Amino acid sequence: MRVALISMLETGAAPRGALRVGGVSVALEQLVLALAMGCERIFCLAGRMTPEIAALQHEAERAGARFQLIPGPHGLLGQVTAMDEVIALADGLFVSVSDAVALLEPGAAVLVQPAEGGVEAGFERIDPILASGGALRIPGRLVERLADLPHDCDAFSALLRIALQAGVNQRPLPPPGQGDGFWTLLDSEEQAYALEPLWIRRRIRHTRPFNPTRGLAQLLVRRFGPALLHAGSGSRFVIGAAAMVLALAFGIGWLGWPGPALGAVILAWLLGEATVVLKRIEADRVVPPGRGVSWHALFDWSTDAVLVLLIGWAAPAAPWQSGFDRFFAPLMLLGMLRIVPRVVQSRWAAWLEDRALLAMIVGLGLLAGVAAPLVYGLALLLAACGILWPQGAARLTTS
């Protein structure tokens, strides 16, 4: 069995584990790492139960792990057997989960880094040239040696020294700046606040192919996302706001104002794209928000339905058209916008998924008095693209 040791000890104004980056506490990120490593028991170093620790326990138990509070390192004695493996994380260690798993998964190891830079960043010095990397994985039998140390010793430092004396392999951290991950030791709210923009930027990098609304949504999340995440709102709040604006767009269009309704669709779609970005930031949580129900997929299809209605209401009906005929062209247009991106293998196909851009184009056509022919023309153009593009690609491949 694998067990993990994380810390919520009060070392000053507040525990380091309670420090938050983008709404995620250090302790929660360590818990996510422990669960990603397959740990079935979580030992939390803390002097007393607090609301933050109770929330941590709830998250661990929701993920199927046992959570136990211990006041000090001697609390591990009798709890960890020789058959177990222990993953210990330094107090305040905030790391990329994927990077940490890749380094700890191969086997027992003490993660190390050059003392130059590491000690300055707050990591413990091991010898004249090496500093601790803030994480280790050791056999459970080594925990028995804690009995020879004082009750008030630092748990991670004690396990680190025990592991080094037992000859556990040392595994170096990647050089700083390599890859998109981060590996840092947080000691204050100022450090956590300074790390936040970098953490969010790396979390949302290269999520999906670019289109205008996605780019704007990323900018908005970088600016306002931390406040939403710290407030505990995040993606659920934003997708709720997007749904409300979309319902407002439907109501405005039904009352006979298609132009303002299309403007509301633009805002709703922007909020929907911001939801996807926020969900990417929240992805490493123990049980990600909205798990099991794809609210964004439901919003996605609802937006298409509202656009079909708005465009149909906006286009003047010809004398030969019945009440339902006016919705045929927008229905074909939205259908082509669904089909063509699956056929055309190109990054620019992501622009066809941008419903805010479509609403803007149709709105401009409405102002110019050419909304109906514009919709017909776009549908025909997309159909031609879907037919001709794969044939052109095939000819290039065979040649």
mmCIF file with all atom_site columns, N, CA and C in Angstrom, residues 27 30 39 45 65 71 84 133 135 137 141 149 157 160 166 184 286 379:
data_model
loop_
_atom_site.group_PDB
_atom_site.id
_atom_site.type_symbol
_atom_site.label_atom_id
_atom_site.label_alt_id
_atom_site.label_comp_id
_atom_site.label_asym_id
_atom_site.label_entity_id
_atom_site.label_seq_id
_atom_site.pdbx_PDB_ins_code
_atom_site.Cartn_x
_atom_site.Cartn_y
_atom_site.Cartn_z
_atom_site.occupancy
_atom_site.B_iso_or_equiv
_atom_site.pdbx_formal_charge
_atom_site.auth_seq_id
_atom_site.auth_comp_id
_atom_site.auth_asym_id
_atom_site.auth_atom_id
_atom_site.pdbx_PDB_model_num
ATOM 1  N N  . ALA A 1 27  ? -2.024  22.357 -0.004  1.00 0.00 ? 27  ALA A N  1
ATOM 2  C CA . ALA A 1 27  ? -2.355  21.029 0.518   1.00 0.00 ? 27  ALA A CA 1
ATOM 3  C C  . ALA A 1 27  ? -3.242  20.250 -0.444  1.00 0.00 ? 27  ALA A C  1
ATOM 4  N N  . GLN A 1 30  ? -1.125  18.938 -3.205  1.00 0.00 ? 30  GLN A N  1
ATOM 5  C CA . GLN A 1 30  ? -0.361  17.790 -2.718  1.00 0.00 ? 30  GLN A CA 1
ATOM 6  C C  . GLN A 1 30  ? -1.247  16.557 -2.602  1.00 0.00 ? 30  GLN A C  1
ATOM 7  N N  . CYS A 1 39  ? -1.953  6.576  -3.779  1.00 0.00 ? 39  CYS A N  1
ATOM 8  C CA . CYS A 1 39  ? -1.921  6.459  -2.318  1.00 0.00 ? 39  CYS A CA 1
ATOM 9  C C  . CYS A 1 39  ? -3.326  6.185  -1.783  1.00 0.00 ? 39  CYS A C  1
ATOM 10 N N  . LEU A 1 45  ? -0.177  16.148 8.712   1.00 0.00 ? 45  LEU A N  1
ATOM 11 C CA . LEU A 1 45  ? 0.447   16.712 9.901   1.00 0.00 ? 45  LEU A CA 1
ATOM 12 C C  . LEU A 1 45  ? -0.255  18.004 10.273  1.00 0.00 ? 45  LEU A C  1
ATOM 13 N N  . ALA A 1 65  ? -9.881  7.489  -0.593  1.00 0.00 ? 65  ALA A N  1
ATOM 14 C CA . ALA A 1 65  ? -8.701  7.311  0.263   1.00 0.00 ? 65  ALA A CA 1
ATOM 15 C C  . ALA A 1 65  ? -9.072  7.531  1.733   1.00 0.00 ? 65  ALA A C  1
ATOM 16 N N  . PRO A 1 71  ? -0.387  14.501 14.894  1.00 0.00 ? 71  PRO A N  1
ATOM 17 C CA . PRO A 1 71  ? 0.216   15.743 15.399  1.00 0.00 ? 71  PRO A CA 1
ATOM 18 C C  . PRO A 1 71  ? 1.700   15.884 15.088  1.00 0.00 ? 71  PRO A C  1
ATOM 19 N N  . ASP A 1 84  ? 4.617   -1.238 3.114   1.00 0.00 ? 84  ASP A N  1
ATOM 20 C CA . ASP A 1 84  ? 4.088   -0.008 2.536   1.00 0.00 ? 84  ASP A CA 1
ATOM 21 C C  . ASP A 1 84  ? 5.190   0.803  1.855   1.00 0.00 ? 84  ASP A C  1
ATOM 22 N N  . GLY A 1 133 ? 14.749  18.255 -3.188  1.00 0.00 ? 133 GLY A N  1
ATOM 23 C CA . GLY A 1 133 ? 13.745  18.655 -4.166  1.00 0.00 ? 133 GLY A CA 1
ATOM 24 C C  . GLY A 1 133 ? 12.364  18.787 -3.562  1.00 0.00 ? 133 GLY A C  1
ATOM 25 N N  . ALA A 1 135 ? 10.480  16.383 -2.200  1.00 0.00 ? 135 ALA A N  1
ATOM 26 C CA . ALA A 1 135 ? 9.627   15.199 -2.295  1.00 0.00 ? 135 ALA A CA 1
ATOM 27 C C  . ALA A 1 135 ? 10.498  13.946 -2.257  1.00 0.00 ? 135 ALA A C  1
ATOM 28 N N  . ARG A 1 137 ? 10.204  9.286  -2.015  1.00 0.00 ? 137 ARG A N  1
ATOM 29 C CA . ARG A 1 137 ? 9.445   8.037  -1.957  1.00 0.00 ? 137 ARG A CA 1
ATOM 30 C C  . ARG A 1 137 ? 10.356  6.979  -1.356  1.00 0.00 ? 137 ARG A C  1
ATOM 31 N N  . ARG A 1 141 ? 9.563   0.465  5.763   1.00 0.00 ? 141 ARG A N  1
ATOM 32 C CA . ARG A 1 141 ? 10.377  -0.028 6.883   1.00 0.00 ? 141 ARG A CA 1
ATOM 33 C C  . ARG A 1 141 ? 11.262  1.070  7.468   1.00 0.00 ? 141 ARG A C  1
ATOM 34 N N  . LEU A 1 149 ? 14.217  9.596  17.024  1.00 0.00 ? 149 LEU A N  1
ATOM 35 C CA . LEU A 1 149 ? 14.308  11.040 16.915  1.00 0.00 ? 149 LEU A CA 1
ATOM 36 C C  . LEU A 1 149 ? 13.319  11.715 17.857  1.00 0.00 ? 149 LEU A C  1
ATOM 37 N N  . SER A 1 157 ? 12.074  16.663 7.008   1.00 0.00 ? 157 SER A N  1
ATOM 38 C CA . SER A 1 157 ? 13.531  16.705 7.167   1.00 0.00 ? 157 SER A CA 1
ATOM 39 C C  . SER A 1 157 ? 14.044  15.403 7.778   1.00 0.00 ? 157 SER A C  1
ATOM 40 N N  . LEU A 1 160 ? 13.869  12.698 5.204   1.00 0.00 ? 160 LEU A N  1
ATOM 41 C CA . LEU A 1 160 ? 14.908  12.960 4.203   1.00 0.00 ? 160 LEU A CA 1
ATOM 42 C C  . LEU A 1 160 ? 16.255  12.430 4.677   1.00 0.00 ? 160 LEU A C  1
ATOM 43 N N  . ALA A 1 166 ? 20.050  5.673  4.523   1.00 0.00 ? 166 ALA A N  1
ATOM 44 C CA . ALA A 1 166 ? 19.753  4.293  4.098   1.00 0.00 ? 166 ALA A CA 1
ATOM 45 C C  . ALA A 1 166 ? 20.190  4.043  2.655   1.00 0.00 ? 166 ALA A C  1
ATOM 46 N N  . THR A 1 184 ? 8.055   24.682 -6.937  1.00 0.00 ? 184 THR A N  1
ATOM 47 C CA . THR A 1 184 ? 8.423   25.778 -6.049  1.00 0.00 ? 184 THR A CA 1
ATOM 48 C C  . THR A 1 184 ? 7.987   25.483 -4.627  1.00 0.00 ? 184 THR A C  1
ATOM 49 N N  . VAL A 1 286 ? -9.356  17.095 -7.145  1.00 0.00 ? 286 VAL A N  1
ATOM 50 C CA . VAL A 1 286 ? -9.633  15.695 -6.819  1.00 0.00 ? 286 VAL A CA 1
ATOM 51 C C  . VAL A 1 286 ? -10.859 15.198 -7.565  1.00 0.00 ? 286 VAL A C  1
ATOM 52 N N  . ALA A 1 379 ? -23.946 28.894 -46.193 1.00 0.00 ? 379 ALA A N  1
ATOM 53 C CA . ALA A 1 379 ? -24.261 27.461 -46.176 1.00 0.00 ? 379 ALA A CA 1
ATOM 54 C C  . ALA A 1 379 ? -23.734 26.768 -47.425 1.00 0.00 ? 379 ALA A C  1
#
